[in-house]
């Protein structure tokens, strides 16, 4: 009895598998028929006709294939082709959405890499000045508030910022650094007003300025100067941060900040943007970011 029952289950399983295979082959044939160009289908009919002249297939089978395929192509092929294309488009859209979300997640992670020592050092400076120079402590405290008020929304933003917002953020940061370094730090900002609304990735200018101070000026006893400039030819926006510090060693390689900038530029613009580090003839270091020029038409509507 057990052997008979096992045999019956095996036969049922075989029949089920046979049906599933036949169904799968049928739908593969149907999908092929729906998508195959008419010219290629006619070539297939010619081959079937030639085979009908051999013992391989009977002429009736060739004729049946030709009429069946023609009928399916005319009556249902268009609808099936549209369904297949719609499914492919949906799958492609889903893949692109996942890729977009992955890029946004990577950019958010890169954007969140902010130097914590700056905040701690500033708070420590405020604590010292409260005892010796309360008015100066109050001014630095206000600059820190302005800096954080500008920084936090930009770190959480998924889109581009504007150059004007990055300049405003940099002014707050540089005011704090000038309070710390006093006469050892001079600053010049030359950005035409017409470029304020140009789109520019958040926090990148900040990273270049931090890098110039940390690696170029802080280790220089007499300090130095930072010049921030922006220019555009209508197609490309270039922003330069130049210092007259100790200079950039070509053997040092990119630190975390510059690697961050390069990675984000690649994610956002591909090969249409770049970061260049060079030594000017007068010495020091110049870091330049070039991105496609795109005025932000909504800039005036955002606070």
Short mmCIF file of C-alpha atoms in Angstrom, two decimals:
data_model
loop_
_atom_site.label_atom_id
_atom_site.label_comp_id
_atom_site.label_asym_id
_atom_site.label_seq_id
_atom_site.Cartn_x
_atom_site.Cartn_y
_atom_site.Cartn_z
CA UNK A 1 0.00 0.00 0.00
CA UNK A 2 2.75 2.43 0.95
CA UNK A 3 4.58 1.68 -2.29
CA UNK A 4 1.39 2.26 -4.31
CA UNK A 5 0.70 5.57 -2.51
CA UNK A 6 4.28 6.75 -3.05
CA UNK A 7 4.03 5.84 -6.71
CA UNK A 8 0.77 7.75 -7.05
CA UNK A 9 2.27 10.84 -5.40
CA UNK A 10 5.28 10.58 -7.71
CA UNK A 11 3.02 10.36 -10.77
CA UNK A 12 0.97 13.37 -9.60
CA UNK A 13 4.17 15.33 -8.98
CA UNK A 14 5.49 14.44 -12.43
CA UNK A 15 2.24 15.50 -14.09
CA UNK A 16 2.25 18.79 -12.13
CA UNK A 17 5.87 19.46 -13.13
CA UNK A 18 5.04 18.61 -16.73
CA UNK A 19 2.14 21.08 -16.69
CA UNK A 20 4.24 23.84 -15.11
CA UNK A 21 7.01 23.33 -17.68
CA UNK A 22 4.53 23.37 -20.56
CA UNK A 23 2.93 26.55 -19.19
CA UNK A 24 6.32 28.20 -18.78
CA UNK A 25 7.36 27.29 -22.33
CA UNK A 26 4.05 28.54 -23.69
CA UNK A 27 4.39 31.93 -22.04
CA UNK A 28 8.02 32.19 -23.15
CA UNK A 29 6.88 31.50 -26.71
CA UNK A 30 4.03 34.02 -26.33
CA UNK A 31 6.40 36.69 -24.98
CA UNK A 32 8.84 36.03 -27.82
CA UNK A 33 6.01 36.26 -30.35
CA UNK A 34 4.78 39.54 -28.88
CA UNK A 35 8.20 41.19 -29.08
CA UNK A 36 9.72 39.67 -32.23
CA UNK A 37 9.78 42.07 -35.22
CA UNK A 38 7.44 41.13 -38.05
CA UNK A 39 10.33 40.77 -40.47
CA UNK A 40 11.99 38.19 -38.20
CA UNK A 41 8.69 36.34 -37.80
CA UNK A 42 8.33 36.11 -41.59
CA UNK A 43 11.84 34.63 -41.77
CA UNK A 44 10.72 32.04 -39.19
CA UNK A 45 7.70 31.18 -41.39
CA UNK A 46 9.99 30.69 -44.39
CA UNK A 47 12.18 28.34 -42.32
CA UNK A 48 9.08 26.41 -41.21
CA UNK A 49 7.99 26.11 -44.85
CA UNK A 50 11.41 24.79 -45.86
CA UNK A 51 11.34 22.27 -43.01
CA UNK A 52 7.92 21.11 -44.25
CA UNK A 53 9.68 19.92 -47.38
CA UNK A 54 11.74 17.53 -45.26
CA UNK A 55 10.76 14.61 -43.03
CA UNK A 56 11.39 16.83 -39.96
CA UNK A 57 7.81 18.17 -39.74
CA UNK A 58 4.56 17.66 -41.62
CA UNK A 59 3.28 20.39 -43.94
CA UNK A 60 0.10 20.63 -41.84
CA UNK A 61 2.18 21.41 -38.76
CA UNK A 62 4.05 24.18 -40.57
CA UNK A 63 0.78 25.71 -41.81
CA UNK A 64 -0.73 25.46 -38.33
CA UNK A 65 2.30 27.18 -36.81
CA UNK A 66 2.16 30.00 -39.37
CA UNK A 67 -1.54 30.70 -38.86
CA UNK A 68 -1.38 30.30 -35.07
CA UNK A 69 1.59 32.64 -34.71
CA UNK A 70 0.04 35.18 -37.08
CA UNK A 71 -3.25 35.14 -35.19
CA UNK A 72 -1.59 35.52 -31.79
CA UNK A 73 0.68 38.28 -33.12
CA UNK A 74 -2.22 40.27 -34.55
CA UNK A 75 -4.85 39.67 -31.85
CA UNK A 76 -2.89 39.58 -28.59
CA UNK A 77 0.73 40.43 -29.40
CA UNK A 78 0.30 44.19 -29.01
CA UNK A 79 -1.33 43.91 -25.60
CA UNK A 80 1.25 41.41 -24.37
CA UNK A 81 4.12 43.56 -25.65
CA UNK A 82 2.69 46.57 -23.84
CA UNK A 83 2.42 44.55 -20.62
CA UNK A 84 6.05 43.38 -20.93
CA UNK A 85 7.31 46.91 -21.62
CA UNK A 86 5.30 48.27 -18.71
CA UNK A 87 6.76 45.63 -16.39
CA UNK A 88 10.28 46.39 -17.56
CA UNK A 89 9.72 50.13 -17.13
CA UNK A 90 8.41 49.54 -13.62
CA UNK A 91 11.42 47.37 -12.75
CA UNK A 92 13.79 49.95 -14.20
CA UNK A 93 12.07 52.75 -12.29
CA UNK A 94 12.34 50.71 -9.10
CA UNK A 95 16.05 50.15 -9.72
CA UNK A 96 16.64 53.85 -10.42
CA UNK A 97 14.74 54.78 -7.25
CA UNK A 98 16.91 52.41 -5.21
CA UNK A 99 20.04 53.83 -6.81
CA UNK A 100 18.85 57.39 -6.09
CA UNK A 101 18.17 56.52 -2.46
CA UNK A 102 21.57 54.84 -2.18
CA UNK A 103 23.28 57.95 -3.55
CA UNK A 104 21.32 60.16 -1.15
CA UNK A 105 22.23 57.93 1.79
CA UNK A 106 25.92 57.97 0.84
CA UNK A 107 25.85 61.74 0.41
CA UNK A 108 24.12 62.18 3.77
CA UNK A 109 26.78 60.05 5.43
CA UNK A 110 29.57 62.01 3.76
CA UNK A 111 27.92 65.34 4.54
CA UNK A 112 27.63 64.42 8.21
CA UNK A 113 31.42 64.11 8.62
CA UNK A 114 31.97 67.45 10.39
CA UNK A 115 35.08 68.25 12.40
CA UNK A 116 33.95 68.05 16.08
CA UNK A 117 37.11 69.68 17.43
CA UNK A 118 36.00 73.06 16.09
CA UNK A 119 32.87 73.02 18.25
CA UNK A 120 34.72 71.85 21.36
CA UNK A 121 37.52 74.38 20.91
CA UNK A 122 35.04 77.20 20.40
CA UNK A 123 33.12 76.31 23.54
CA UNK A 124 36.39 76.14 25.46
CA UNK A 125 37.36 79.57 24.12
CA UNK A 126 34.04 81.03 25.18
CA UNK A 127 34.54 79.57 28.64
CA UNK A 128 37.96 81.24 28.93
CA UNK A 129 36.74 84.62 27.66
CA UNK A 130 33.81 84.71 30.05
CA UNK A 131 36.38 85.33 32.80
CA UNK A 132 38.71 87.70 30.92
CA UNK A 133 36.66 89.38 28.16
CA UNK A 134 32.88 88.91 28.54
CA UNK A 135 31.94 91.14 25.54
CA UNK A 136 34.21 89.11 23.25
CA UNK A 137 32.79 85.88 24.68
CA UNK A 138 29.29 87.17 23.89
CA UNK A 139 30.30 88.00 20.30
CA UNK A 140 31.84 84.58 19.72
CA UNK A 141 28.79 82.97 21.28
CA UNK A 142 26.57 84.80 18.79
CA UNK A 143 28.83 83.80 15.88
CA UNK A 144 28.61 80.18 17.03
CA UNK A 145 24.80 80.39 17.14
CA UNK A 146 24.77 81.84 13.61
CA UNK A 147 27.14 79.13 12.44
CA UNK A 148 25.08 76.28 13.90
CA UNK A 149 21.85 77.82 12.64
CA UNK A 150 23.28 77.74 9.12
CA UNK A 151 25.07 74.40 9.39
CA UNK A 152 22.44 72.04 10.77
CA UNK A 153 19.74 72.59 8.09
CA UNK A 154 22.35 72.23 5.34
CA UNK A 155 23.64 68.96 6.77
CA UNK A 156 20.09 67.57 6.74
CA UNK A 157 19.28 68.92 3.28
CA UNK A 158 19.08 66.38 0.47
CA UNK A 159 19.42 68.93 -2.29
CA UNK A 160 21.91 71.55 -3.24
CA UNK A 161 22.46 74.74 -1.34
CA UNK A 162 23.39 78.07 -2.85
CA UNK A 163 26.74 79.78 -2.92
CA UNK A 164 25.27 82.70 -0.98
CA UNK A 165 24.30 80.41 1.90
CA UNK A 166 27.75 78.81 1.91
CA UNK A 167 29.39 82.25 2.04
CA UNK A 168 27.15 83.29 4.95
CA UNK A 169 28.07 80.12 6.80
CA UNK A 170 31.76 80.69 6.10
CA UNK A 171 31.60 84.27 7.42
CA UNK A 172 30.28 82.98 10.77
CA UNK A 173 32.97 80.31 10.92
CA UNK A 174 35.76 82.74 9.98
CA UNK A 175 34.56 85.29 12.54
CA UNK A 176 35.03 82.64 15.23
CA UNK A 177 38.43 81.66 13.89
CA UNK A 178 39.53 85.32 13.78
CA UNK A 179 38.48 85.66 17.42
CA UNK A 180 40.68 82.65 18.23
CA UNK A 181 43.67 83.56 16.05
CA UNK A 182 43.25 87.35 16.34
CA UNK A 183 45.77 89.22 14.13
CA UNK A 184 47.16 85.91 12.81
CA UNK A 185 44.21 85.50 10.45
CA UNK A 186 43.17 87.93 7.69
CA UNK A 187 40.23 87.19 5.38
CA UNK A 188 39.13 88.44 1.97
CA UNK A 189 35.89 87.38 0.24
CA UNK A 190 35.31 88.34 -3.40
CA UNK A 191 32.04 86.85 -4.69
CA UNK A 192 29.98 88.82 -7.23
CA UNK A 193 26.38 89.33 -6.00
CA UNK A 194 25.04 87.70 -9.16
CA UNK A 195 26.50 84.36 -8.07
CA UNK A 196 24.78 84.26 -4.67
CA UNK A 197 21.87 82.25 -6.06
CA UNK A 198 24.04 79.75 -7.95
CA UNK A 199 23.66 76.20 -6.69
CA UNK A 200 26.64 74.97 -4.74
CA UNK A 201 26.88 71.76 -2.65
CA UNK A 202 26.44 72.34 1.11
CA UNK A 203 29.48 72.27 3.41
CA UNK A 204 32.09 71.96 0.64
CA UNK A 205 33.33 75.54 0.90
CA UNK A 206 33.45 75.10 4.66
CA UNK A 207 35.70 72.05 4.31
CA UNK A 208 38.13 73.91 2.06
CA UNK A 209 38.37 76.81 4.52
CA UNK A 210 38.87 74.48 7.50
CA UNK A 211 41.56 72.66 5.55
CA UNK A 212 43.35 75.93 4.70
CA UNK A 213 43.40 77.02 8.34
CA UNK A 214 44.30 73.66 9.83
CA UNK A 215 47.04 72.66 7.39
CA UNK A 216 48.16 76.01 6.04
CA UNK A 217 47.90 78.74 8.68
CA UNK A 218 47.65 77.33 12.21
CA UNK A 219 51.16 75.87 12.05
CA UNK A 220 52.55 79.16 10.72
CA UNK A 221 53.77 81.34 13.61
CA UNK A 222 52.74 84.64 12.06
CA UNK A 223 49.51 83.21 10.65
CA UNK A 224 48.38 84.37 7.24
CA UNK A 225 45.57 85.22 4.88
CA UNK A 226 42.68 83.40 3.26
CA UNK A 227 41.17 84.66 -0.01
CA UNK A 228 37.79 83.29 -1.14
CA UNK A 229 36.83 84.00 -4.75
CA UNK A 230 34.10 82.87 -7.11
CA UNK A 231 33.68 83.35 -10.86
CA UNK A 232 31.57 81.90 -13.67
CA UNK A 233 31.66 81.92 -17.45
CA UNK A 234 27.97 81.03 -17.65
CA UNK A 235 28.64 77.31 -17.91
CA UNK A 236 30.97 76.53 -15.01
CA UNK A 237 31.06 77.98 -11.51
CA UNK A 238 34.52 77.99 -9.93
CA UNK A 239 35.11 78.72 -6.25
CA UNK A 240 38.67 79.18 -4.99
CA UNK A 241 40.02 79.13 -1.44
CA UNK A 242 43.61 80.33 -1.39
CA UNK A 243 45.93 80.75 1.59
CA UNK A 244 49.52 81.94 1.98
CA UNK A 245 50.36 79.32 4.56
CA UNK A 246 52.99 76.62 4.68
CA UNK A 247 51.79 75.07 1.45
CA UNK A 248 50.36 71.70 0.41
CA UNK A 249 52.59 68.66 0.21
CA UNK A 250 51.85 66.62 -2.89
CA UNK A 251 53.03 63.55 -0.97
CA UNK A 252 50.48 64.02 1.81
CA UNK A 253 47.43 62.91 -0.17
CA UNK A 254 43.84 63.86 0.57
CA UNK A 255 42.66 63.94 4.16
CA UNK A 256 39.14 62.99 5.22
CA UNK A 257 37.77 66.43 4.32
CA UNK A 258 39.14 66.58 0.76
CA UNK A 259 38.27 62.92 0.13
CA UNK A 260 34.75 63.80 1.28
CA UNK A 261 34.57 66.64 -1.24
CA UNK A 262 35.84 64.50 -4.12
CA UNK A 263 33.39 61.68 -3.35
CA UNK A 264 30.40 64.00 -3.10
CA UNK A 265 31.30 65.79 -6.34
CA UNK A 266 31.52 62.42 -8.09
CA UNK A 267 28.15 61.31 -6.72
CA UNK A 268 26.41 64.55 -7.62
CA UNK A 269 27.98 65.49 -10.96
CA UNK A 270 30.00 62.56 -12.25
CA UNK A 271 32.81 63.89 -14.44
CA UNK A 272 31.25 67.37 -14.78
CA UNK A 273 32.80 68.64 -11.54
CA UNK A 274 36.25 68.53 -9.98
CA UNK A 275 38.41 69.56 -7.06
CA UNK A 276 41.88 70.87 -7.87
CA UNK A 277 44.68 71.47 -5.38
CA UNK A 278 47.65 73.51 -6.59
CA UNK A 279 50.47 75.72 -5.38
CA UNK A 280 50.24 79.34 -6.61
CA UNK A 281 53.44 81.05 -7.83
CA UNK A 282 53.47 83.20 -4.69
CA UNK A 283 53.31 80.13 -2.44
CA UNK A 284 50.70 78.72 -0.13
CA UNK A 285 47.87 76.59 -1.46
CA UNK A 286 44.84 77.08 -3.69
CA UNK A 287 41.88 74.69 -3.64
CA UNK A 288 39.34 75.10 -6.45
CA UNK A 289 35.93 73.49 -6.88
CA UNK A 290 34.35 73.61 -10.34
CA UNK A 291 30.69 72.64 -10.79
CA UNK A 292 28.13 73.22 -13.57
CA UNK A 293 26.73 76.74 -13.25
CA UNK A 294 23.03 76.65 -12.35
CA UNK A 295 21.28 79.65 -10.77
CA UNK A 296 18.72 78.60 -8.15
CA UNK A 297 15.43 80.15 -9.32
CA UNK A 298 13.87 79.40 -5.93
CA UNK A 299 16.67 80.99 -3.91
CA UNK A 300 14.74 84.18 -3.25
CA UNK A 301 11.78 82.26 -1.84
CA UNK A 302 13.77 80.41 0.81
CA UNK A 303 14.86 82.04 4.07
#
